[in-house]
Coordinates of C-alpha atoms in Angstrom, one line a residue:
X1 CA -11.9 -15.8 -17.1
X2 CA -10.9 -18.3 -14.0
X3 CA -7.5 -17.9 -15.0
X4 CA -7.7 -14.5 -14.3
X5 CA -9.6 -13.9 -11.3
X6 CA -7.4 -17.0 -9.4
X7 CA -4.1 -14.1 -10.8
X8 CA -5.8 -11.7 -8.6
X9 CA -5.9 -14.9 -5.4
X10 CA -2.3 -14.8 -6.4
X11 CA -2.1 -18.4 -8.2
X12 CA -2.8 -19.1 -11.9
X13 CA -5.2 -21.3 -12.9
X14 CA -2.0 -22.5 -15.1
X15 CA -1.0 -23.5 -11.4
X16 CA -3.3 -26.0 -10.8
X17 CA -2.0 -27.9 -15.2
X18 CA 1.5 -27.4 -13.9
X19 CA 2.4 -24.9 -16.5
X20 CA 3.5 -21.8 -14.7
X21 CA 5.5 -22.8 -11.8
X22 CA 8.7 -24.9 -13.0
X23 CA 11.0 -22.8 -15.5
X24 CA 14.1 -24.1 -16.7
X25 CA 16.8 -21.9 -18.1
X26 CA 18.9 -24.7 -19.7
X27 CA 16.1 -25.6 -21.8
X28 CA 15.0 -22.1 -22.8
X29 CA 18.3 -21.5 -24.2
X30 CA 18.0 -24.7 -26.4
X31 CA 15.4 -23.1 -28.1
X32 CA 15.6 -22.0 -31.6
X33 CA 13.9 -18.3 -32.0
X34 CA 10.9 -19.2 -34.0
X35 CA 10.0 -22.1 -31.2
X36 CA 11.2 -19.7 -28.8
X37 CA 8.2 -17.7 -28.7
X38 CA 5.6 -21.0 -27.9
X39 CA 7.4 -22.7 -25.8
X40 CA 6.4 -23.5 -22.4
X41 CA 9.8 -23.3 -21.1
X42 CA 9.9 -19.7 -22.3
X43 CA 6.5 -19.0 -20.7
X44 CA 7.6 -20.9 -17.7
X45 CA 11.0 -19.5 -17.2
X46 CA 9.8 -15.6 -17.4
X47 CA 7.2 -16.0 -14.9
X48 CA 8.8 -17.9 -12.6
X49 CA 11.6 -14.8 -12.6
X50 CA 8.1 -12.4 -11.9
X51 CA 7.1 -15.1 -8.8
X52 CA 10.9 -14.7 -7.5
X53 CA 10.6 -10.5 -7.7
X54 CA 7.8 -10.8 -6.3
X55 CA 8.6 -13.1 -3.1
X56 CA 11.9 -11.8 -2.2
X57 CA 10.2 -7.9 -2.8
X58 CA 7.8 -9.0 -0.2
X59 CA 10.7 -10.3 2.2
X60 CA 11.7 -6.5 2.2
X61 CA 8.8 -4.3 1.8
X62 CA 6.5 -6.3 4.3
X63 CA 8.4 -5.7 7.5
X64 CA 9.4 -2.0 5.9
X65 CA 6.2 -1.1 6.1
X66 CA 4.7 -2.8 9.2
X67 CA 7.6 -0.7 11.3
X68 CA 7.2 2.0 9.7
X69 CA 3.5 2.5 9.8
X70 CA 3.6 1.3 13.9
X71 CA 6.4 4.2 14.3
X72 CA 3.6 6.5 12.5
X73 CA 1.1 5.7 14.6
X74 CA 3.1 6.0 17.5
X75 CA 4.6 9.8 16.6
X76 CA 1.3 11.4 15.7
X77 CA -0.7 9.4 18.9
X78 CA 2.5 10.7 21.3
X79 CA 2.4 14.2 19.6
X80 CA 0.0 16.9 21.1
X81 CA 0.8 19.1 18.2
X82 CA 0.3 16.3 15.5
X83 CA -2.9 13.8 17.1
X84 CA -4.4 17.5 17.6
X85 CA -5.0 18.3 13.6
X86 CA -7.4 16.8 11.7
X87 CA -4.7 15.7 9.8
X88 CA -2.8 13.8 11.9
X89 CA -5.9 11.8 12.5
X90 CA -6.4 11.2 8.9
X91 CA -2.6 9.8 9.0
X92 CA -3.2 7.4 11.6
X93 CA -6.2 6.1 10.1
X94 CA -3.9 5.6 6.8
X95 CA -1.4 4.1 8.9
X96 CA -4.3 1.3 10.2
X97 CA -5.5 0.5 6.5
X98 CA -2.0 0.3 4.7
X99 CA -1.2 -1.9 7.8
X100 CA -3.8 -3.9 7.2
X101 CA -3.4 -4.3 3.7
X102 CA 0.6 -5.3 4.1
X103 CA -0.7 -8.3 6.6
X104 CA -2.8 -9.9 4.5
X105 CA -0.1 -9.6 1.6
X106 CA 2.3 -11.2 4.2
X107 CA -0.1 -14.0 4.6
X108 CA -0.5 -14.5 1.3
X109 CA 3.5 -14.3 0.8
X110 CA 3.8 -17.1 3.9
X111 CA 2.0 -19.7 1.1
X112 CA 4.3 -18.6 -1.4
X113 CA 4.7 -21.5 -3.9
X114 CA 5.2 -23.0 -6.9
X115 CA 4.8 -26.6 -9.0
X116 CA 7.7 -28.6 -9.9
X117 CA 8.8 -30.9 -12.5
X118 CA 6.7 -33.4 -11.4
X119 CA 3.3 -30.9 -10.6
X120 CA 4.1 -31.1 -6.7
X121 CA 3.5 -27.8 -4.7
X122 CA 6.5 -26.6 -3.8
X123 CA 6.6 -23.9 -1.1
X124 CA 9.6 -21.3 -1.0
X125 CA 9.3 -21.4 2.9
X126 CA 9.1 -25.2 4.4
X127 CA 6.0 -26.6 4.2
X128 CA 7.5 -28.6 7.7
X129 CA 7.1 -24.5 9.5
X130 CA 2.9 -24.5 9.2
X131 CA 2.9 -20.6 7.7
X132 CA 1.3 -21.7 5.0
X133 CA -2.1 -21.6 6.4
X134 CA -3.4 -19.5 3.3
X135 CA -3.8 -22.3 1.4
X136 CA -4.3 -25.5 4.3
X137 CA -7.3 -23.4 5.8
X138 CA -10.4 -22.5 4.9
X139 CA -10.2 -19.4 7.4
X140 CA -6.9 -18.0 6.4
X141 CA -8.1 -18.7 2.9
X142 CA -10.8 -15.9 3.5
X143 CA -9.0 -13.8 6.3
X144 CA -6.0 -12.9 3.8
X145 CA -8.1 -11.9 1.1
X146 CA -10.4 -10.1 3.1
X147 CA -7.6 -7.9 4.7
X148 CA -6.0 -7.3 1.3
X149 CA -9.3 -6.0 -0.3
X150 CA -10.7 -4.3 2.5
X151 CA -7.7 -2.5 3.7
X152 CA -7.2 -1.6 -0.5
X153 CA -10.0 0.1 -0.7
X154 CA -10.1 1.6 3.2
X155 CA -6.7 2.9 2.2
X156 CA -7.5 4.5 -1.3
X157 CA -10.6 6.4 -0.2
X158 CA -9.0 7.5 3.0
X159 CA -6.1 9.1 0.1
X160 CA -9.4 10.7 -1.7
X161 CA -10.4 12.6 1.7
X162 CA -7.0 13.9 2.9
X163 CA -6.4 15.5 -0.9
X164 CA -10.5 17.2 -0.6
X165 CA -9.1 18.2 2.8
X166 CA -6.1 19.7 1.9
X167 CA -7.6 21.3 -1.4
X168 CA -10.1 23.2 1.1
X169 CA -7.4 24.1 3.2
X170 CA -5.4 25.6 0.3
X171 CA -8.1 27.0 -1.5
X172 CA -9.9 28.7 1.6
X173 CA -7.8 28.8 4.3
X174 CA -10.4 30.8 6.3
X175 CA -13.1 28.5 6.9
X176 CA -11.1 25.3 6.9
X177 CA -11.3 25.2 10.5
X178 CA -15.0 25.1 10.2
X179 CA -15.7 23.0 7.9
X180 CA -13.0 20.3 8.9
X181 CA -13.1 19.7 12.6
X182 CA -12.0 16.4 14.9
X183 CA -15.4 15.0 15.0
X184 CA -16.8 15.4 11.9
X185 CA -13.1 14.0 10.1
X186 CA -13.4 10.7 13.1
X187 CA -17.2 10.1 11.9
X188 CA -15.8 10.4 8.3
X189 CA -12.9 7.6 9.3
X190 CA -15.5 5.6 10.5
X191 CA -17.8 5.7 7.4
X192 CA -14.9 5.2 5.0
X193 CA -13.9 2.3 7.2
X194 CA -16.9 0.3 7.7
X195 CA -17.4 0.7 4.1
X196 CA -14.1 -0.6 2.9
X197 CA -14.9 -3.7 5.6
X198 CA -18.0 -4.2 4.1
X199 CA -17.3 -4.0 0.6
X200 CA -14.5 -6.5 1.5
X201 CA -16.6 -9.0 3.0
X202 CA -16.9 -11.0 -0.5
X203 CA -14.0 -13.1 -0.3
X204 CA -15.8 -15.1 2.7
X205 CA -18.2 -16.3 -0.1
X206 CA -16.6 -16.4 -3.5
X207 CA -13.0 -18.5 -2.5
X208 CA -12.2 -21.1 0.3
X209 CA -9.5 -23.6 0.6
X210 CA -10.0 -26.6 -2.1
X211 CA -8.1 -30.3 -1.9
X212 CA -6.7 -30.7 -5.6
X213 CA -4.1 -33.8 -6.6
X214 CA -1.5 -31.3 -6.2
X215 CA -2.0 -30.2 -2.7
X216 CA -4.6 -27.9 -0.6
X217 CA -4.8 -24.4 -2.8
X218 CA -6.7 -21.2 -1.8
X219 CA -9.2 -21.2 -4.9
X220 CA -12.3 -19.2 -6.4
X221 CA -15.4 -21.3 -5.6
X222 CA -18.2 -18.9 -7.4
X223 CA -16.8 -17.5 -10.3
X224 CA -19.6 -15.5 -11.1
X225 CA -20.1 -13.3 -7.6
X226 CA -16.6 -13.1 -7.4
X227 CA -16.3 -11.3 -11.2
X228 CA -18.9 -9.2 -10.0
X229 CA -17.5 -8.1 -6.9
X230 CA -13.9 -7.8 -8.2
X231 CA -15.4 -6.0 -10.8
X232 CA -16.4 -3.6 -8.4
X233 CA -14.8 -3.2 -5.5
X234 CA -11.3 -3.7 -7.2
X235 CA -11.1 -2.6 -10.4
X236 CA -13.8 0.5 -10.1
X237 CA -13.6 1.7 -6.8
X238 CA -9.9 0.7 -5.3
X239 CA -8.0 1.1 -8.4
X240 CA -9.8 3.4 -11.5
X241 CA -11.9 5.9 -9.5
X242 CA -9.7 6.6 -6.4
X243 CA -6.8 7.1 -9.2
X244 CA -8.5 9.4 -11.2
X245 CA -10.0 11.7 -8.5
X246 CA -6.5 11.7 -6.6
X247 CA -4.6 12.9 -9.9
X248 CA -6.7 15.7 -10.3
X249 CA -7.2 16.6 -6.8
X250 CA -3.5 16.7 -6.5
X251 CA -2.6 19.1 -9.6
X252 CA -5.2 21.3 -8.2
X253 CA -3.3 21.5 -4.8
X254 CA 0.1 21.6 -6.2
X255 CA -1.5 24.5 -8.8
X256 CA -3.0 26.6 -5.9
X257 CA 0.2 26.0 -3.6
X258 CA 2.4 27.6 -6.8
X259 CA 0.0 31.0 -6.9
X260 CA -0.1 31.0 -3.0
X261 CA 3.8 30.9 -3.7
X262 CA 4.4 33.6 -6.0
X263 CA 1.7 36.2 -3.7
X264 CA 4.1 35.3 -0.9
X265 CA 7.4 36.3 -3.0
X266 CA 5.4 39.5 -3.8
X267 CA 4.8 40.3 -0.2
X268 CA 8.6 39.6 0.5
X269 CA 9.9 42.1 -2.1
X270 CA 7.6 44.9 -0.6
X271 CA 9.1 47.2 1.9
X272 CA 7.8 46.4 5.2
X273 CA 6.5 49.8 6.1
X274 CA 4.1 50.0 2.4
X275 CA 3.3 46.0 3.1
X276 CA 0.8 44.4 5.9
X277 CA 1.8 41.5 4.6
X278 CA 5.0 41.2 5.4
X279 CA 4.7 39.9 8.8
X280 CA 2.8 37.1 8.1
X281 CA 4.7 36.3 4.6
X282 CA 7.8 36.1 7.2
X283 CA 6.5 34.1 9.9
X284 CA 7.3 30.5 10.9
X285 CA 5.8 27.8 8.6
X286 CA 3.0 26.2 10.2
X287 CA 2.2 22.8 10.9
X288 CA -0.7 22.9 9.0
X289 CA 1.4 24.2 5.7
X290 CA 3.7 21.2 7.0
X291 CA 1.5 19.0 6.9
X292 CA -0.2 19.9 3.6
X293 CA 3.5 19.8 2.1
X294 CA 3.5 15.8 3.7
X295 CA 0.2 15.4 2.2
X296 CA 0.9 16.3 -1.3
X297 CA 4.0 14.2 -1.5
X298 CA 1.5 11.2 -0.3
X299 CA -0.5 11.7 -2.9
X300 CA 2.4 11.9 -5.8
X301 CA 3.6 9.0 -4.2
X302 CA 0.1 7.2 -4.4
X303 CA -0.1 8.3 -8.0
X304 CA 3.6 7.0 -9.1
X305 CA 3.3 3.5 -7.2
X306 CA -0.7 2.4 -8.0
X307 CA -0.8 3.9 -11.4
X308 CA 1.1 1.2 -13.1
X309 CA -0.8 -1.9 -11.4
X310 CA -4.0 0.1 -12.3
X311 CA -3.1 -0.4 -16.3
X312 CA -1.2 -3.1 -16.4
X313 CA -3.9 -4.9 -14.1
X314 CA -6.5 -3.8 -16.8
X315 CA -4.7 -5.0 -19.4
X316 CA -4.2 -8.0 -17.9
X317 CA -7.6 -8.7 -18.0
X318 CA -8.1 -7.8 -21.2
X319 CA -5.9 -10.2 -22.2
X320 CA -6.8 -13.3 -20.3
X321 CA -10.5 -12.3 -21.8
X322 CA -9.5 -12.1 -25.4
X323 CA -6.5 -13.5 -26.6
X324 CA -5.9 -17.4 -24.8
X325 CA -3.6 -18.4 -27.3
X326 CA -1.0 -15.3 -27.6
X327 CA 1.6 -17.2 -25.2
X328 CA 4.5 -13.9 -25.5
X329 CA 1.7 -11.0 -24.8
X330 CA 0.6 -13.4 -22.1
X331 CA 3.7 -13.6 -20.2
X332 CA 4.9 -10.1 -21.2
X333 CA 1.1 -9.0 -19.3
X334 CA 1.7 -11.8 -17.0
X335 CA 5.5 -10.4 -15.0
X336 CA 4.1 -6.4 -16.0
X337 CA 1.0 -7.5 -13.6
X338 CA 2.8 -9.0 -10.6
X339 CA 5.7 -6.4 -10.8
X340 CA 3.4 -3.4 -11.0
X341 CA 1.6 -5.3 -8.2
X342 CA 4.7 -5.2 -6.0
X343 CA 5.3 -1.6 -6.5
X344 CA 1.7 -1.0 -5.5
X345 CA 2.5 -3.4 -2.1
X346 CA 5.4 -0.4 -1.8
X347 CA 2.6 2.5 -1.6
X348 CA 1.5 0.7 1.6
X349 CA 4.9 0.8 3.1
X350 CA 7.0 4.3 2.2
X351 CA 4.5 6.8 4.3
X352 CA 6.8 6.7 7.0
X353 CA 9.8 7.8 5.0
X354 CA 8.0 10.4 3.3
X355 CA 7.0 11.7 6.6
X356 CA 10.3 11.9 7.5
X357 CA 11.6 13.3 4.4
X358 CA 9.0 16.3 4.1
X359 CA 8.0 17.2 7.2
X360 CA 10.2 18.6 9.7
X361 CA 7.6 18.7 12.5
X362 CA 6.8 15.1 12.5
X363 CA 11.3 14.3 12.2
X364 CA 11.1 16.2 15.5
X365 CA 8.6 14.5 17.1
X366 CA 9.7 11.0 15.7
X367 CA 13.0 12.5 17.6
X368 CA 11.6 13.3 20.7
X369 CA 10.0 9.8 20.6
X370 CA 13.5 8.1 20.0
X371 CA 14.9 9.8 22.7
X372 CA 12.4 8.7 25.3
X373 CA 12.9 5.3 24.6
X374 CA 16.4 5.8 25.1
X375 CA 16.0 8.1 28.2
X376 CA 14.0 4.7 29.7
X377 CA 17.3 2.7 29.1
X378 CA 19.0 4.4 31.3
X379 CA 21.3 2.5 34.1
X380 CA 19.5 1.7 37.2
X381 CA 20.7 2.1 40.7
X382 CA 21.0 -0.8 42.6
X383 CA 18.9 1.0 44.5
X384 CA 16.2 1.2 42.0
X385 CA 16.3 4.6 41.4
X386 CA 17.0 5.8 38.0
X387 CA 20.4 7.4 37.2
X388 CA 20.0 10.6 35.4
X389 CA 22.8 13.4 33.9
X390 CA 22.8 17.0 34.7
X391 CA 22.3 17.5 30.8
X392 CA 18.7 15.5 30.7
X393 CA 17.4 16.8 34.0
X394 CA 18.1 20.2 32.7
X395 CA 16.6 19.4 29.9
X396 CA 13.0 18.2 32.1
X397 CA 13.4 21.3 34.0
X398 CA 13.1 23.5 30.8
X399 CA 10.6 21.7 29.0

């Protein structure tokens, strides 16, 4: 059971025996087939391919997602029509969590590391640079773990409350604006939040920064609370539950979306003059059916990137409880569970393009944004004053 709850620190207890770090290919290939499947080398080798995904994943989907969740934040805060919905403050507050989830996975990823041939940590980034304060202090030991598990589950339950949302709008259109307004959607981002903060407090209790022969390690200190919280907070209510009720939530949507579809067709194929319908069935989209377009494609894209880590991380577990001595379902479980767990770091990081991709109101605002920043370049006089063309001052004039 250590073994597996230091897997979810990101270091195998197999770290600390020098047994899962140092892989060599030359020696795997020497191996006959029946020896093939017990050797260490094997075991080695393959997860020390699942450690490489997993770093050099993180060298692209860290910054991906920082930018991109900072350029969210910064289109719906600059956009009246967007920072007015209750939507667009749902974003942001998604924006915050998946942010702060992505930090403390870059933290982590700064104390990247391995054992080598002779049981010595060895760091993918220099030791000789001082990022690897995950491991060498007690604080950032506790910090990165908090952030992970507290923005996880801030995030996930955040999901759960734009689909409800967006289920209500669909389903009753009318008294959406009722129900959902600004305040009662901020007091609800507050709640979910000091709850995930809360819930994510146990790491400042259950690990801390322990001096073993092979170098300073970020460790489990109390087994027992953390199982219990892990238990919990991770397995229960960031990964199974908020899974589950998302799915559902989301076939519902896209289900009522599909009728809502098919009565607007109707509408369309009636002559105007027999139809009252037709005006409103021809009318610009909304934002509102924008954003509930955005919204759904969140949610697929929540479903398709944390479903996998969900099983395989249960499996996973399974496995490190029951069979110890089953070396090939180990590893097999072992590179399914940290490249499942990378595609789940992606879920944090590809809001911004799906923004981008499926709503057209938030690519014009994210425009309008871009162009201001370039509008601010523009040459100064020596004078100081700011040189303008005819084309952008008309354009001032109009708007």
């Amino acid at each position: 059971m250590c073994a597996l709850l230091n897997e979810t620190l990101g270091v195998d207890k197999n770290d600390s025996n020098g047994n899962d770090s140092y892989y060599s290919e030359r020696d795997v290939n020497t191996k006959s087939l029946s020896d093939y499947a017990l050797s260490e080398a094997y075991v080695n080798f393959y997860k020390g391919v699942a450690e490489d995904i997993l770093f050099y994943g993180m060298c692209i989907v860290g910054p991906f997602g920082l930018l991109g969740n900072l350029l969210s934040v910064c289109v719906f805060l600059r956009s009246p029509s967007l920072r007015r919905t209750t939507t667009g403050q749902w974003l942001v507050a998604l924006a915050i969590a998946d942010s702060t989830v992505l930090i403390g996975e870059t933290f982590r990823w700064l104390s990247s590391h391995r054992l080598d041939k002779n049981r010595k940590i060895v760091f993918y980034l220099s030791s000789s640079l001082r990022l690897n304060f995950h491991d060498t202090t007690s604080a950032g030991c506790k910090i990165t773990h908090f952030l992970r598990y507290s923005g996880s589950l801030w995030s996930a339950w955040i999901t759960v409350a734009i689909a409800v949302e967006r289920l209500i709008a669909v389903a009753w259109p009318l008294k959406i604006a009722d129900i959902s307004t600004p305040r009662r959607v901020q007091i609800l981002i507050a709640l979910i939040g000091f709850g995930g903060l809360a819930l994510g407090l146990f790491p400042f209790w259950t690990v801390d920064r322990l001096d073993e022969i092979d170098g300073a390690v970020c460790r489990i200190v109390n087994e027992s609370a953390y199982k219990l919280w892990n238990d919990i907070v991770i397995k229960s209510f960031t990964l199974s539950i908020p899974c589950v009720l998302i799915t559902v939530l989301t076939v519902v949507i896209v289900s009522l979306l599909y009728r809502a579809r098919n009565r607007r067709l109707a509408c369309l194929s009636t002559p105007p003059t027999m139809s009252r319908c037709h005006h409103t069935a021809t009318s610009v989209i909304s934002v509102e059916v924008q954003m509930t377009i955005m919204l759904v494609a969140v949610c697929v894209s929540t479903i398709a990137l944390r479903s996998p880590y969900t099983i395989a991380y249960h499996i996973r577990s399974h496995v490190r409880e029951t069979d110890h001595d089953n070396k090939t379902l180990d590893v097999i479980t072992y590179f399914a569970n940290l490249l499942t767990g990378l595609i789940n770091t992606i879920n944090y990081a590809v809001n911004f393009l799906l923004y981008c991709l499926w709503g057209s109101s938030f690519r014009k605002e994210c425009a309008k944004l871009l162009r201001c920043s370039v509008n601010d370049d523009q040459i100064i006089a020596p004078t100081g004053k700011r040189l303008l063309s005819n084309d952008v001052l008309s354009a001032d004039r109009i708007e």
